[in-house]
Amino acid sequence: MPQPESSTFRDKLHEIIFEADTPEGKAFDVILLILIAASVLTVMLESIEPLQRQYATLFTVVEWVFTVFFTIEYLLRLYCVLRPMKYATSFFGIIDLLAILPSYLALFLPTAQYFLIIRAFRLIRIFRIFKMAHFINEGDIIIQALRASRAKITVFLTFVSLLVIIIGALMYLIEGGSNEGFSSIPRGVYWSVVTLTTVGYGDITPRTELGQLISAVVMILGYAIIAVPTGIVSAEFVKEYKSGKANTQACRYCGQEGHDHDAIHCKYCGEQLNP
Amino acid sequence: MPQPESSTFRDKLHEIIFEADTPEGKAFDVILLILIAASVLTVMLESIEPLQRQYATLFTVVEWVFTVFFTIEYLLRLYCVLRPMKYATSFFGIIDLLAILPSYLALFLPTAQYFLIIRAFRLIRIFRIFKMAHFINEGDIIIQALRASRAKITVFLTFVSLLVIIIGALMYLIEGGSNEGFSSIPRGVYWSVVTLTTVGYGDITPRTELGQLISAVVMILGYAIIAVPTGIVSAEFVKEYKSGKANTQACRYCGQEGHDHDAIHCKYCGEQLNP
Amino acid sequence: MPQPESSTFRDKLHEIIFEADTPEGKAFDVILLILIAASVLTVMLESIEPLQRQYATLFTVVEWVFTVFFTIEYLLRLYCVLRPMKYATSFFGIIDLLAILPSYLALFLPTAQYFLIIRAFRLIRIFRIFKMAHFINEGDIIIQALRASRAKITVFLTFVSLLVIIIGALMYLIEGGSNEGFSSIPRGVYWSVVTLTTVGYGDITPRTELGQLISAVVMILGYAIIAVPTGIVSAEFVKEYKSGKANTQACRYCGQEGHDHDAIHCKYCGEQLNP
Amino acid sequence: MPQPESSTFRDKLHEIIFEADTPEGKAFDVILLILIAASVLTVMLESIEPLQRQYATLFTVVEWVFTVFFTIEYLLRLYCVLRPMKYATSFFGIIDLLAILPSYLALFLPTAQYFLIIRAFRLIRIFRIFKMAHFINEGDIIIQALRASRAKITVFLTFVSLLVIIIGALMYLIEGGSNEGFSSIPRGVYWSVVTLTTVGYGDITPRTELGQLISAVVMILGYAIIAVPTGIVSAEFVKEYKSGKANTQACRYCGQEGHDHDAIHCKYCGEQLNP
């Protein structure tokens, strides 16, 4: 893919840094992703105390190497993009900034460095490398399905939140006296969230007969409850697939889309569709 | 939205308290919801012993302020509604009453105050404020789907209940002697509910080899079992969407059906559909 | 519903005991169900040691009253049914026998009495009382959906069983040395069943870093795995609903059924279907 | 099924070992499966220390008998197959080799013998015996559905992996100081995998109020998240069924489509469909 003569250094840089369809652009993205993954790993390893004690200086050096590299990369992005403000305020622009800030903040606030883990979000760029469009599209379908079921999920979660408070308070009344796990309503609510979502840590468990009976009822009823969000999202995906099969053609006369597979006439203006 | 001249004070009050489509009505509902949320939070915080010991008087005062406010609100609702008895016996009417009663009962029964948590149910009013109809409709779809699958869910839960009793008794026979967790059949039943619903607290676990083998079989079979309610509800939602999307009207000219909700013209012959 | 003159005592008895559509038949079934539930409850309570120690004689008396009653009922069923052998070898016939046998066996084998819990299965009769056909039909749809997906579920469970053995052995190799929870491959397999089904008791948990890493991978992959049976059963229910809407009419010429809703001609012989 | 005269010993052997449709072939496969199952069981029992100490010699003998038998079987397979290299590099060929190698390796590396558990994979042959085609087909549908949703599942798992790292780091910051369970970010990530997948061991649990609050939010949001893979796979199965049932052929006379798989006549005009 040769560049036209008029391609300036800045255009060239833009293509390497922002696009992934030239060999250089792809190589840049692959190296960047490896560095991001390595820097995330470094932050994770740094948090392990025995390692931190032994290799403190190494970690500091490595982290600053990453930070300097990412800072240069961020500045280059700002330089070669046509509208720097638009990039800086975009989703990836903010993530890119948040990925370097904590290192500088850590000079004043020691714990700030752990926010470097935000770099993990930069890994979303991974979809850019291999058949990007394909994966972005699949991701879109998931987001589409979740967005379409947003109102239903909101109603459902509101109902679950209220249920969880009531059950938590009830269990506090029953178990509170004899079981230090249910020493307050908020702890009871925490327990009922753990139970209803079937996580079931077991750090707080009912001990009285009545408490165990009510827990069993809650769990069995929870069976039906957990089926609701799955049902909503499943139906949304089924629908998505069907409309995905939908005719992509637009009416020649009114330009409207969304016609069924078997449609002969535009359902909005009545004119015949292209065969 | 100016009120007609004939609008009396009582009508005006009704509109503010019961409706949310005037600025005053909306403001009233927002303030009411904040107060309800605050009062629920108060009850929750009050149950935390260290806080209760330190701020006992404050909690009592705050709670009585809420109770007096909600009592006045309840009386005003009774006053401005056209049929007080109908409101008093409606779902929200009963919740509104239950939300103030415990405070008065607590004068005689100290633990009664924790039933104030019932106030949480008043928060359902939240859907009244923003695009109420939209959310109510989505909630209706959920309720519709659950109601349609009620008979199936009942059969399923009856079967699960019997299964859980049999498995509980079997595990009691196997583990009962050596494992204090399975000291009686009811405890075995509690264990099998915890296991089949995949909550898995771990407060009672099998210890014998035979017990662990049977548990493993129960869990793997439980895989298929947990799929049943989800499958039922999913199918119901898929159905719901389809009938929701379906337009039952047939074309006057060619008689074909299956037109979309937003179709103006017949997609088969192009003639206009009945409005 | 008056009986014809020729109705003998045996016919009358048959109707009371086996049917639920006369007032006497319904009353008999309701009383029977209450007695069964009471007897199941008795067995459960009897297994609680403190209660057993205090009310030993009472439990023995109550249990024998139930056993004698159920024995008489079983003999009456054998007497009034036209083909006693067919009833005795039917599903309910075997359950009815198993529900009384343990009491007699317990005269020789003390632990045999706990098998009385099999009586719980007699509670399936509950669907006979209220709108039986309706519930039986819904139960049939569930069984139909599970039967239709039997082959798929078998393949799936076989795959899961093999996976669980391999993961269990792998974890034994990694954790076996330092973690008494993974002291043998069977325990490792038990752990992997507990983990893959998301039950997660926590009685056996990985402790080494490598073990926790592999566990995390197993759990995340388990996400996709748990979706498979649910997907299979959901699709089956969706299909069931659709075919449920299917035309119930049989072709007048070839007698075949299963025609679509919009079918005008029999798809097997080509003759026109009744309008 | 008599063999033609020209059938050599090698052909005959091939039929017995590789096919399952002659009585001898079926008998061979059944015996082989029993031996594989027995050898897998042996490896599992051998890992139980008390048994290993008591029956060490017996286990060694039994294992070598299996190994020698499987080695002969592997060599016979290589001998009677037409293209030995193709078999040796096929899925089953590699599994068959891996199933005997560890025994020989264990002469030098003692722990290598536990890799004999790989023999479990040979049990997949089980589907060869009874109505193989049927089960293979059902397995294909499952694999098809998973493959079709591969891209979506990849996007989903990538998102979950990033989420899990962020939540793990966040919980490390909150709980790290006071809770030895969250002593490093990797442990926090392990905890968030355990929580989001609803496994919930309970070996690491939040103890601070803020940690419990965030956990509760994570679990409730996890509700919607766990619905996504199930929804994806369900929709795929629903689609699979539809395309599986669909007959793509159009009627020669009226041109209508959508005929069932078993349709002989067009359901719209009654004319015969192409065979």
XYZ file of N, CA and C in Angstrom, chain A residues 175-256:
246
model
N -32.304 -13.889 62.407
C -31.004 -14.441 62.781
C -30.183 -13.485 63.649
N -30.542 -12.165 63.566
C -29.717 -11.127 64.185
C -29.245 -11.447 65.598
N -30.148 -11.967 66.448
C -29.803 -12.172 67.839
C -28.693 -13.189 68.052
N -28.773 -14.332 67.320
C -27.881 -15.448 67.639
C -26.710 -15.589 66.675
N -26.692 -14.797 65.577
C -25.721 -15.031 64.513
C -24.987 -13.732 64.203
N -23.710 -13.656 64.549
C -22.992 -12.382 64.360
C -22.868 -12.011 62.885
N -23.126 -12.979 61.962
C -23.100 -12.665 60.528
C -24.210 -11.709 60.129
N -25.314 -11.769 60.854
C -26.461 -10.907 60.542
C -26.577 -9.790 61.577
N -25.452 -9.179 61.946
C -25.454 -8.223 63.046
C -26.107 -6.895 62.696
N -26.395 -6.621 61.409
C -27.085 -5.384 61.037
C -27.846 -5.612 59.734
N -28.763 -4.713 59.401
C -29.527 -4.871 58.163
C -28.611 -4.807 56.939
N -27.658 -3.854 56.860
C -26.783 -3.844 55.681
C -26.074 -5.181 55.467
N -25.639 -5.853 56.545
C -25.018 -7.164 56.383
C -26.033 -8.190 55.889
N -27.275 -8.058 56.367
C -28.338 -8.948 55.886
C -28.577 -8.739 54.400
N -28.527 -7.483 53.969
C -28.716 -7.175 52.551
C -27.559 -7.769 51.733
N -26.331 -7.582 52.249
C -25.159 -8.176 51.597
C -25.353 -9.685 51.457
N -25.821 -10.341 52.524
C -26.076 -11.784 52.477
C -27.117 -12.113 51.409
N -28.194 -11.321 51.346
C -29.250 -11.694 50.397
C -28.807 -11.469 48.953
N -27.924 -10.479 48.713
C -27.358 -10.326 47.372
C -26.514 -11.559 47.039
N -25.659 -11.956 47.985
C -24.797 -13.131 47.780
C -25.641 -14.378 47.495
N -26.797 -14.483 48.153
C -27.635 -15.678 48.000
C -28.452 -15.638 46.713
N -29.115 -14.508 46.456
C -30.002 -14.415 45.292
C -29.231 -14.547 43.976
N -27.991 -14.037 43.954
C -27.203 -14.136 42.721
C -26.544 -15.504 42.609
N -26.806 -16.402 43.556
C -26.235 -17.758 43.641
C -24.711 -17.744 43.746
N -24.133 -16.612 44.176
C -22.682 -16.621 44.420
C -22.392 -17.523 45.617
N -23.080 -17.253 46.740
C -22.990 -18.142 47.899
C -21.611 -18.321 48.480
N -20.995 -17.217 48.984
C -19.678 -17.349 49.604
C -19.695 -18.315 50.776
N -20.712 -18.174 51.625
C -20.735 -18.966 52.840
C -20.063 -18.265 54.005
N -19.665 -16.972 53.829
C -19.099 -16.253 54.983
C -20.196 -15.906 55.986
N -21.418 -15.705 55.487
C -22.579 -15.501 56.361
C -23.613 -16.544 55.967
N -24.009 -17.393 56.908
C -25.021 -18.413 56.595
C -26.041 -18.469 57.714
N -27.302 -18.787 57.372
C -28.328 -18.882 58.408
C -28.043 -20.066 59.325
N -28.365 -19.923 60.601
C -28.121 -21.015 61.548
C -29.396 -21.516 62.191
N -30.399 -20.623 62.367
C -31.651 -21.077 62.974
C -32.452 -21.868 61.946
N -33.358 -22.713 62.439
C -34.192 -23.523 61.544
C -35.036 -22.622 60.650
N -35.655 -21.592 61.277
C -36.506 -20.689 60.513
C -35.692 -19.972 59.442
N -34.486 -19.534 59.819
C -33.610 -18.844 58.866
C -33.259 -19.736 57.692
N -32.981 -21.003 57.970
C -32.618 -21.919 56.891
C -33.809 -22.207 55.996
N -35.010 -22.290 56.617
C -36.222 -22.519 55.839
C -36.461 -21.351 54.883
N -36.368 -20.123 55.412
C -36.598 -18.944 54.579
C -35.526 -18.851 53.494
N -34.272 -19.171 53.849
C -33.198 -19.164 52.853
C -33.528 -20.127 51.716
N -34.002 -21.326 52.078
C -34.315 -22.322 51.051
C -35.404 -21.796 50.120
N -36.440 -21.147 50.716
C -37.512 -20.575 49.898
C -36.943 -19.490 48.981
N -36.089 -18.623 49.546
C -35.474 -17.551 48.763
C -34.697 -18.124 47.582
N -33.916 -19.185 47.834
C -33.099 -19.772 46.767
C -33.965 -20.369 45.664
N -35.009 -21.110 46.069
C -35.854 -21.750 45.062
C -36.596 -20.686 44.257
N -37.092 -19.648 44.942
C -37.734 -18.563 44.203
C -36.715 -17.845 43.325
N -35.488 -17.767 43.824
C -34.422 -17.144 43.056
C -34.186 -17.832 41.722
N -34.527 -19.119 41.663
C -34.472 -19.891 40.418
C -35.226 -19.181 39.298
N -36.473 -18.817 39.613
C -37.300 -18.139 38.618
C -36.743 -16.760 38.337
N -36.228 -16.106 39.392
C -35.749 -14.734 39.236
C -34.536 -14.676 38.325
N -33.576 -15.608 38.510
C -32.366 -15.571 37.710
C -32.684 -15.870 36.242
N -33.834 -16.504 36.008
C -34.201 -16.816 34.630
C -34.632 -15.557 33.867
N -35.042 -14.525 34.610
C -35.605 -13.343 33.952
C -34.583 -12.580 33.101
N -33.430 -12.143 33.683
C -32.500 -11.404 32.817
C -31.999 -12.252 31.648
N -31.743 -13.547 31.911
C -31.299 -14.426 30.837
C -32.358 -14.488 29.749
N -33.618 -14.634 30.169
C -34.704 -14.679 29.201
C -34.780 -13.407 28.384
N -34.654 -12.261 29.062
C -34.739 -10.975 28.368
C -33.643 -10.867 27.316
N -32.400 -11.151 27.735
C -31.275 -10.991 26.829
C -31.330 -12.025 25.695
N -31.721 -13.258 26.027
C -31.843 -14.298 24.999
C -32.818 -13.864 23.912
N -33.999 -13.397 24.357
C -35.030 -12.990 23.406
C -34.508 -11.862 22.532
N -33.727 -10.966 23.153
C -33.160 -9.834 22.420
C -32.202 -10.324 21.337
N -31.381 -11.337 21.684
C -30.436 -11.871 20.698
C -31.172 -12.587 19.568
N -32.210 -13.338 19.947
C -33.004 -14.026 18.927
C -33.576 -13.006 17.943
N -34.109 -11.910 18.507
C -34.688 -10.833 17.706
C -33.625 -10.212 16.810
N -32.462 -9.933 17.420
C -31.325 -9.322 16.728
C -30.957 -10.143 15.495
N -30.886 -11.466 15.673
C -30.528 -12.341 14.567
C -31.538 -12.222 13.438
N -32.810 -12.209 13.862
C -33.865 -12.172 12.860
C -33.814 -10.873 12.064
N -33.698 -9.756 12.786
C -33.629 -8.483 12.079
C -32.305 -8.372 11.341
N -31.297 -9.130 11.799
C -30.021 -9.165 11.098
C -30.173 -9.788 9.728
N -31.063 -10.778 9.648
C -31.358 -11.410 8.368
C -32.197 -10.467 7.507
N -32.692 -9.409 8.139
C -33.597 -8.488 7.449
C -32.957 -7.953 6.185
N -33.821 -7.612 5.291
C -33.461 -7.040 4.022
C -32.695 -5.735 4.241
N -31.485 -5.630 3.679
C -30.714 -4.401 3.899
C -31.079 -3.335 2.888
N -31.947 -3.675 1.934
C -32.187 -2.724 0.857
C -33.137 -1.595 1.272
N -32.843 -0.410 0.761
C -33.672 0.754 1.044
C -34.629 0.964 -0.139
N -35.800 1.521 0.144
C -36.770 1.800 -0.912
C -36.219 2.881 -1.852
N -36.372 2.667 -3.164
C -35.874 3.648 -4.135
C -36.643 4.966 -4.057
N -37.896 4.885 -3.577
C -38.769 6.059 -3.612
C -38.719 6.868 -2.322
N -38.885 6.175 -1.184
C -38.905 6.928 0.073
C -37.635 6.728 0.887
N -36.756 5.817 0.471
C -35.473 5.663 1.119
C -35.491 4.949 2.459
N -36.693 4.508 2.885
C -36.797 3.835 4.177
C -36.220 2.425 4.124
